[in-house]
Amino acid sequence: MTGLRLAISWLTVLPVRGPADVDRATARRAIRLAPIVGVLLGSGAAGLLWLLTWAGGATPLAGLLVVGALALITRGMHLDGLADTMDGLGSYGPPERARAIMKRGGAGPFGVAAIVFAVGIQTFSFAAAADSGRWCAVTVAVAAGRVVVVLACRSIAAAPGTGFGVLVAGTQSTLAAALWSAALIVLAVWAAPDRPWLGPLAVLLALGTGMVLVCHCARRLGGLSGDVLGAALETSVTVTGTVLALAV
């Protein structure tokens, strides 16, 4: 329960207090349970999307409100990580300069563009899910972002000077990554019941894309950081939603 409380306190603004002292063992448990938080957030997002459309809201507006609600309940830190990572990668400088850009705060042109595209694509993919009644697709998309975090924390070393990266990098086992991936693939069958292959395909593409980004960032930035995890999370959510929306 300590690990679950920490996962909820790390990944949401819900009034759940984690332990006062966090070591790598506790962080390992929290990251391992992050997909549970993803399912909870995804289910809440799907429920809110249904409620807004049931109340007569236009689906694009409902999708945008749901994306905004997810940003609020997660402190916007994943979108911030996406923006910082894109600014760092876009600098085309050495790893030290890229990491310095990521730490300086604010969002540059690459970061702003990344946020606009991520929020926009997620908005319209959630709207497409609402139009087709694929509520589970929203849950799967949000959960995929948290599963990729488990995969990213399996074997990649932390970037220099990153406190969170040092805490969580290399803490996850291959078994945990495989089990969570398999569980999400099974759940994804219900993301598009009329095409049971589509959900698993979306998950595989999303997790693969997220890990390609993580590996690229590890090479360019010198390792794993919290910002890179946020970028991988948002990328995986966006890819999952996109694939499921393309076949509506």
GROMACS .gro file of C-alpha atoms in nm:
model
  248
    1MET     CA    1   0.000   0.000   0.000
    2THR     CA    2   0.295   0.234   0.058
    3GLY     CA    3   0.392   0.196  -0.307
    4LEU     CA    4   0.036   0.260  -0.427
    5ARG     CA    5   0.000   0.568  -0.207
    6LEU     CA    6   0.327   0.703  -0.342
    7ALA     CA    7   0.221   0.630  -0.702
    8ILE     CA    8  -0.104   0.821  -0.651
    9SER     CA    9   0.068   1.113  -0.477
   10TRP     CA   10   0.336   1.129  -0.749
   11LEU     CA   11   0.103   1.100  -1.047
   12THR     CA   12  -0.205   1.292  -0.931
   13VAL     CA   13  -0.320   1.577  -0.708
   14LEU     CA   14  -0.554   1.348  -0.518
   15PRO     CA   15  -0.528   1.395  -0.140
   16VAL     CA   16  -0.326   1.080  -0.080
   17ARG     CA   17  -0.009   1.124   0.121
   18GLY     CA   18   0.291   0.912   0.034
   19PRO     CA   19   0.572   0.818   0.270
   20ALA     CA   20   0.790   1.098   0.408
   21ASP     CA   21   1.112   0.927   0.303
   22VAL     CA   22   1.140   0.773  -0.043
   23ASP     CA   23   1.422   0.539  -0.135
   24ARG     CA   24   1.474   0.333  -0.449
   25ALA     CA   25   1.287   0.034  -0.305
   26THR     CA   26   0.977   0.244  -0.240
   27ALA     CA   27   1.013   0.417  -0.576
   28ARG     CA   28   1.034   0.077  -0.745
   29ARG     CA   29   0.700  -0.026  -0.595
   30ALA     CA   30   0.540   0.305  -0.690
   31ILE     CA   31   0.651   0.287  -1.054
   32ARG     CA   32   0.546  -0.077  -1.074
   33LEU     CA   33   0.194   0.025  -0.966
   34ALA     CA   34   0.173   0.331  -1.193
   35PRO     CA   35  -0.050   0.146  -1.448
   36ILE     CA   36  -0.314   0.105  -1.176
   37VAL     CA   37  -0.321   0.482  -1.142
   38GLY     CA   38  -0.346   0.499  -1.520
   39VAL     CA   39  -0.653   0.275  -1.524
   40LEU     CA   40  -0.814   0.484  -1.249
   41LEU     CA   41  -0.744   0.809  -1.433
   42GLY     CA   42  -0.854   0.659  -1.764
   43SER     CA   43  -1.178   0.529  -1.619
   44GLY     CA   44  -1.248   0.869  -1.466
   45ALA     CA   45  -1.172   1.039  -1.798
   46ALA     CA   46  -1.403   0.800  -1.984
   47GLY     CA   47  -1.677   0.862  -1.728
   48LEU     CA   48  -1.639   1.239  -1.756
   49LEU     CA   49  -1.645   1.218  -2.135
   50TRP     CA   50  -1.965   1.015  -2.123
   51LEU     CA   51  -2.124   1.258  -1.877
   52LEU     CA   52  -2.038   1.563  -2.086
   53THR     CA   53  -2.175   1.411  -2.405
   54TRP     CA   54  -2.483   1.277  -2.225
   55ALA     CA   55  -2.546   1.633  -2.104
   56GLY     CA   56  -2.550   1.748  -2.466
   57GLY     CA   57  -2.198   1.881  -2.505
   58ALA     CA   58  -2.034   1.869  -2.847
   59THR     CA   59  -1.783   1.588  -2.857
   60PRO     CA   60  -1.482   1.808  -2.952
   61LEU     CA   61  -1.555   2.034  -2.655
   62ALA     CA   62  -1.604   1.733  -2.430
   63GLY     CA   63  -1.274   1.588  -2.548
   64LEU     CA   64  -1.091   1.914  -2.476
   65LEU     CA   65  -1.246   1.938  -2.129
   66VAL     CA   66  -1.140   1.582  -2.051
   67VAL     CA   67  -0.783   1.648  -2.166
   68GLY     CA   68  -0.783   1.961  -1.951
   69ALA     CA   69  -0.915   1.767  -1.653
   70LEU     CA   70  -0.639   1.510  -1.693
   71ALA     CA   71  -0.382   1.789  -1.703
   72LEU     CA   72  -0.526   1.941  -1.387
   73ILE     CA   73  -0.540   1.616  -1.191
   74THR     CA   74  -0.180   1.535  -1.289
   75ARG     CA   75  -0.050   1.889  -1.216
   76GLY     CA   76   0.030   1.928  -1.584
   77MET     CA   77   0.370   1.777  -1.509
   78HIS     CA   78   0.362   1.529  -1.797
   79LEU     CA   79   0.286   1.800  -2.051
   80ASP     CA   80   0.561   2.006  -1.890
   81GLY     CA   81   0.798   1.711  -1.929
   82LEU     CA   82   0.697   1.678  -2.294
   83ALA     CA   83   0.766   2.046  -2.356
   84ASP     CA   84   1.102   2.042  -2.174
   85THR     CA   85   1.213   1.729  -2.356
   86MET     CA   86   1.124   1.865  -2.700
   87ASP     CA   87   1.304   2.191  -2.622
   88GLY     CA   88   1.610   1.996  -2.510
   89LEU     CA   89   1.610   1.776  -2.819
   90GLY     CA   90   1.542   2.074  -3.043
   91SER     CA   91   1.850   2.257  -2.919
   92TYR     CA   92   2.078   2.022  -3.116
   93GLY     CA   93   2.344   2.097  -2.857
   94PRO     CA   94   2.556   1.859  -2.650
   95PRO     CA   95   2.387   1.665  -2.367
   96GLU     CA   96   2.495   1.917  -2.102
   97ARG     CA   97   2.341   2.210  -2.291
   98ALA     CA   98   2.023   2.015  -2.368
   99ARG     CA   99   1.977   1.923  -2.002
  100ALA     CA  100   2.037   2.284  -1.898
  101ILE     CA  101   1.766   2.401  -2.139
  102MET     CA  102   1.526   2.142  -1.997
  103LYS     CA  103   1.587   2.267  -1.640
  104ARG     CA  104   1.555   2.640  -1.702
  105GLY     CA  105   1.176   2.648  -1.691
  106GLY     CA  106   0.935   2.793  -1.944
  107ALA     CA  107   0.858   2.650  -2.285
  108GLY     CA  108   1.036   2.728  -2.609
  109PRO     CA  109   0.894   2.692  -2.961
  110PHE     CA  110   0.950   2.316  -2.978
  111GLY     CA  111   0.785   2.268  -2.641
  112VAL     CA  112   0.485   2.483  -2.724
  113ALA     CA  113   0.437   2.302  -3.055
  114ALA     CA  114   0.457   1.963  -2.881
  115ILE     CA  115   0.193   2.062  -2.625
  116VAL     CA  116  -0.039   2.200  -2.894
  117PHE     CA  117  -0.013   1.885  -3.102
  118ALA     CA  118  -0.050   1.649  -2.804
  119VAL     CA  119  -0.351   1.830  -2.657
  120GLY     CA  120  -0.511   1.873  -2.998
  121ILE     CA  121  -0.469   1.512  -3.106
  122GLN     CA  122  -0.585   1.377  -2.771
  123THR     CA  123  -0.888   1.607  -2.782
  124PHE     CA  124  -1.003   1.489  -3.122
  125SER     CA  125  -0.921   1.124  -3.055
  126PHE     CA  126  -1.130   1.133  -2.737
  127ALA     CA  127  -1.407   1.305  -2.933
  128ALA     CA  128  -1.392   1.027  -3.192
  129ALA     CA  129  -1.416   0.770  -2.913
  130ALA     CA  130  -1.725   0.945  -2.780
  131ASP     CA  131  -1.884   0.960  -3.126
  132SER     CA  132  -1.842   0.584  -3.167
  133GLY     CA  133  -1.924   0.494  -2.806
  134ARG     CA  134  -1.578   0.346  -2.748
  135TRP     CA  135  -1.543   0.456  -2.386
  136CYS     CA  136  -1.289   0.188  -2.307
  137ALA     CA  137  -1.059   0.340  -2.569
  138VAL     CA  138  -1.007   0.642  -2.344
  139THR     CA  139  -0.916   0.421  -2.049
  140VAL     CA  140  -0.670   0.223  -2.262
  141ALA     CA  141  -0.505   0.537  -2.400
  142VAL     CA  142  -0.451   0.691  -2.057
  143ALA     CA  143  -0.331   0.362  -1.909
  144ALA     CA  144  -0.084   0.312  -2.195
  145GLY     CA  145   0.100   0.625  -2.087
  146ARG     CA  146   0.158   0.477  -1.742
  147VAL     CA  147   0.260   0.133  -1.871
  148VAL     CA  148   0.534   0.289  -2.084
  149VAL     CA  149   0.678   0.441  -1.766
  150VAL     CA  150   0.731   0.089  -1.629
  151LEU     CA  151   0.904  -0.012  -1.952
  152ALA     CA  152   1.124   0.299  -1.950
  153CYS     CA  153   1.243   0.237  -1.594
  154ARG     CA  154   1.362  -0.115  -1.674
  155SER     CA  155   1.721  -0.088  -1.794
  156ILE     CA  156   1.807   0.270  -1.893
  157ALA     CA  157   2.046   0.460  -1.665
  158ALA     CA  158   1.962   0.799  -1.517
  159ALA     CA  159   2.087   1.118  -1.678
  160PRO     CA  160   2.345   1.313  -1.476
  161GLY     CA  161   2.200   1.561  -1.231
  162THR     CA  162   1.845   1.425  -1.240
  163GLY     CA  163   1.717   1.345  -0.893
  164PHE     CA  164   1.400   1.169  -1.004
  165GLY     CA  165   1.584   0.977  -1.274
  166VAL     CA  166   1.836   0.848  -1.022
  167LEU     CA  167   1.550   0.740  -0.797
  168VAL     CA  168   1.355   0.537  -1.055
  169ALA     CA  169   1.592   0.442  -1.340
  170GLY     CA  170   1.662   0.071  -1.361
  171THR     CA  171   1.414  -0.019  -1.088
  172GLN     CA  172   1.173  -0.229  -1.294
  173SER     CA  173   1.206  -0.593  -1.392
  174THR     CA  174   1.149  -0.741  -1.734
  175LEU     CA  175   0.871  -0.952  -1.583
  176ALA     CA  176   0.681  -0.646  -1.453
  177ALA     CA  177   0.714  -0.473  -1.789
  178ALA     CA  178   0.594  -0.782  -1.975
  179LEU     CA  179   0.299  -0.848  -1.743
  180TRP     CA  180   0.170  -0.492  -1.755
  181SER     CA  181   0.210  -0.479  -2.133
  182ALA     CA  182   0.021  -0.806  -2.172
  183ALA     CA  183  -0.256  -0.692  -1.936
  184LEU     CA  184  -0.302  -0.369  -2.131
  185ILE     CA  185  -0.311  -0.557  -2.462
  186VAL     CA  186  -0.587  -0.780  -2.326
  187LEU     CA  187  -0.784  -0.479  -2.199
  188ALA     CA  188  -0.738  -0.310  -2.537
  189VAL     CA  189  -0.944  -0.580  -2.707
  190TRP     CA  190  -1.251  -0.398  -2.570
  191ALA     CA  191  -1.129  -0.058  -2.690
  192ALA     CA  192  -1.283  -0.132  -3.031
  193PRO     CA  193  -1.514  -0.435  -2.989
  194ASP     CA  194  -1.606  -0.437  -3.357
  195ARG     CA  195  -1.237  -0.467  -3.446
  196PRO     CA  196  -1.076  -0.663  -3.161
  197TRP     CA  197  -0.732  -0.645  -3.323
  198LEU     CA  198  -0.725  -0.266  -3.334
  199GLY     CA  199  -0.682  -0.198  -2.963
  200PRO     CA  200  -0.386  -0.435  -2.918
  201LEU     CA  201  -0.226  -0.287  -3.231
  202ALA     CA  202  -0.270   0.064  -3.092
  203VAL     CA  203  -0.109  -0.038  -2.763
  204LEU     CA  204   0.186  -0.206  -2.933
  205LEU     CA  205   0.247   0.099  -3.153
  206ALA     CA  206   0.211   0.335  -2.858
  207LEU     CA  207   0.447   0.146  -2.629
  208GLY     CA  208   0.694   0.101  -2.913
  209THR     CA  209   0.686   0.470  -3.002
  210GLY     CA  210   0.724   0.570  -2.640
  211MET     CA  211   1.027   0.347  -2.596
  212VAL     CA  212   1.186   0.470  -2.919
  213LEU     CA  213   1.155   0.822  -2.780
  214VAL     CA  214   1.302   0.715  -2.444
  215CYS     CA  215   1.598   0.542  -2.608
  216HIS     CA  216   1.662   0.841  -2.834
  217CYS     CA  217   1.648   1.077  -2.535
  218ALA     CA  218   1.886   0.851  -2.341
  219ARG     CA  219   2.138   0.878  -2.624
  220ARG     CA  220   2.092   1.253  -2.677
  221LEU     CA  221   2.057   1.360  -2.315
  222GLY     CA  222   2.279   1.108  -2.142
  223GLY     CA  223   2.010   0.903  -1.972
  224LEU     CA  224   1.663   0.897  -1.820
  225SER     CA  225   1.494   1.185  -1.638
  226GLY     CA  226   1.150   1.275  -1.510
  227ASP     CA  227   1.095   1.501  -1.810
  228VAL     CA  228   1.170   1.214  -2.049
  229LEU     CA  229   0.922   0.993  -1.864
  230GLY     CA  230   0.657   1.264  -1.899
  231ALA     CA  231   0.729   1.297  -2.269
  232ALA     CA  232   0.704   0.921  -2.322
  233LEU     CA  233   0.379   0.912  -2.126
  234GLU     CA  234   0.210   1.186  -2.328
  235THR     CA  235   0.342   1.040  -2.654
  236SER     CA  236   0.200   0.697  -2.575
  237VAL     CA  237  -0.141   0.840  -2.483
  238THR     CA  238  -0.144   1.040  -2.807
  239VAL     CA  239  -0.042   0.749  -3.029
  240THR     CA  240  -0.296   0.512  -2.872
  241GLY     CA  241  -0.577   0.762  -2.915
  242THR     CA  242  -0.472   0.839  -3.272
  243VAL     CA  243  -0.467   0.478  -3.389
  244LEU     CA  244  -0.804   0.405  -3.230
  245ALA     CA  245  -0.955   0.721  -3.379
  246LEU     CA  246  -0.828   0.658  -3.732
  247ALA     CA  247  -1.046   0.351  -3.769
  248VAL     CA  248  -1.370   0.494  -3.629
   0.00000   0.00000   0.00000
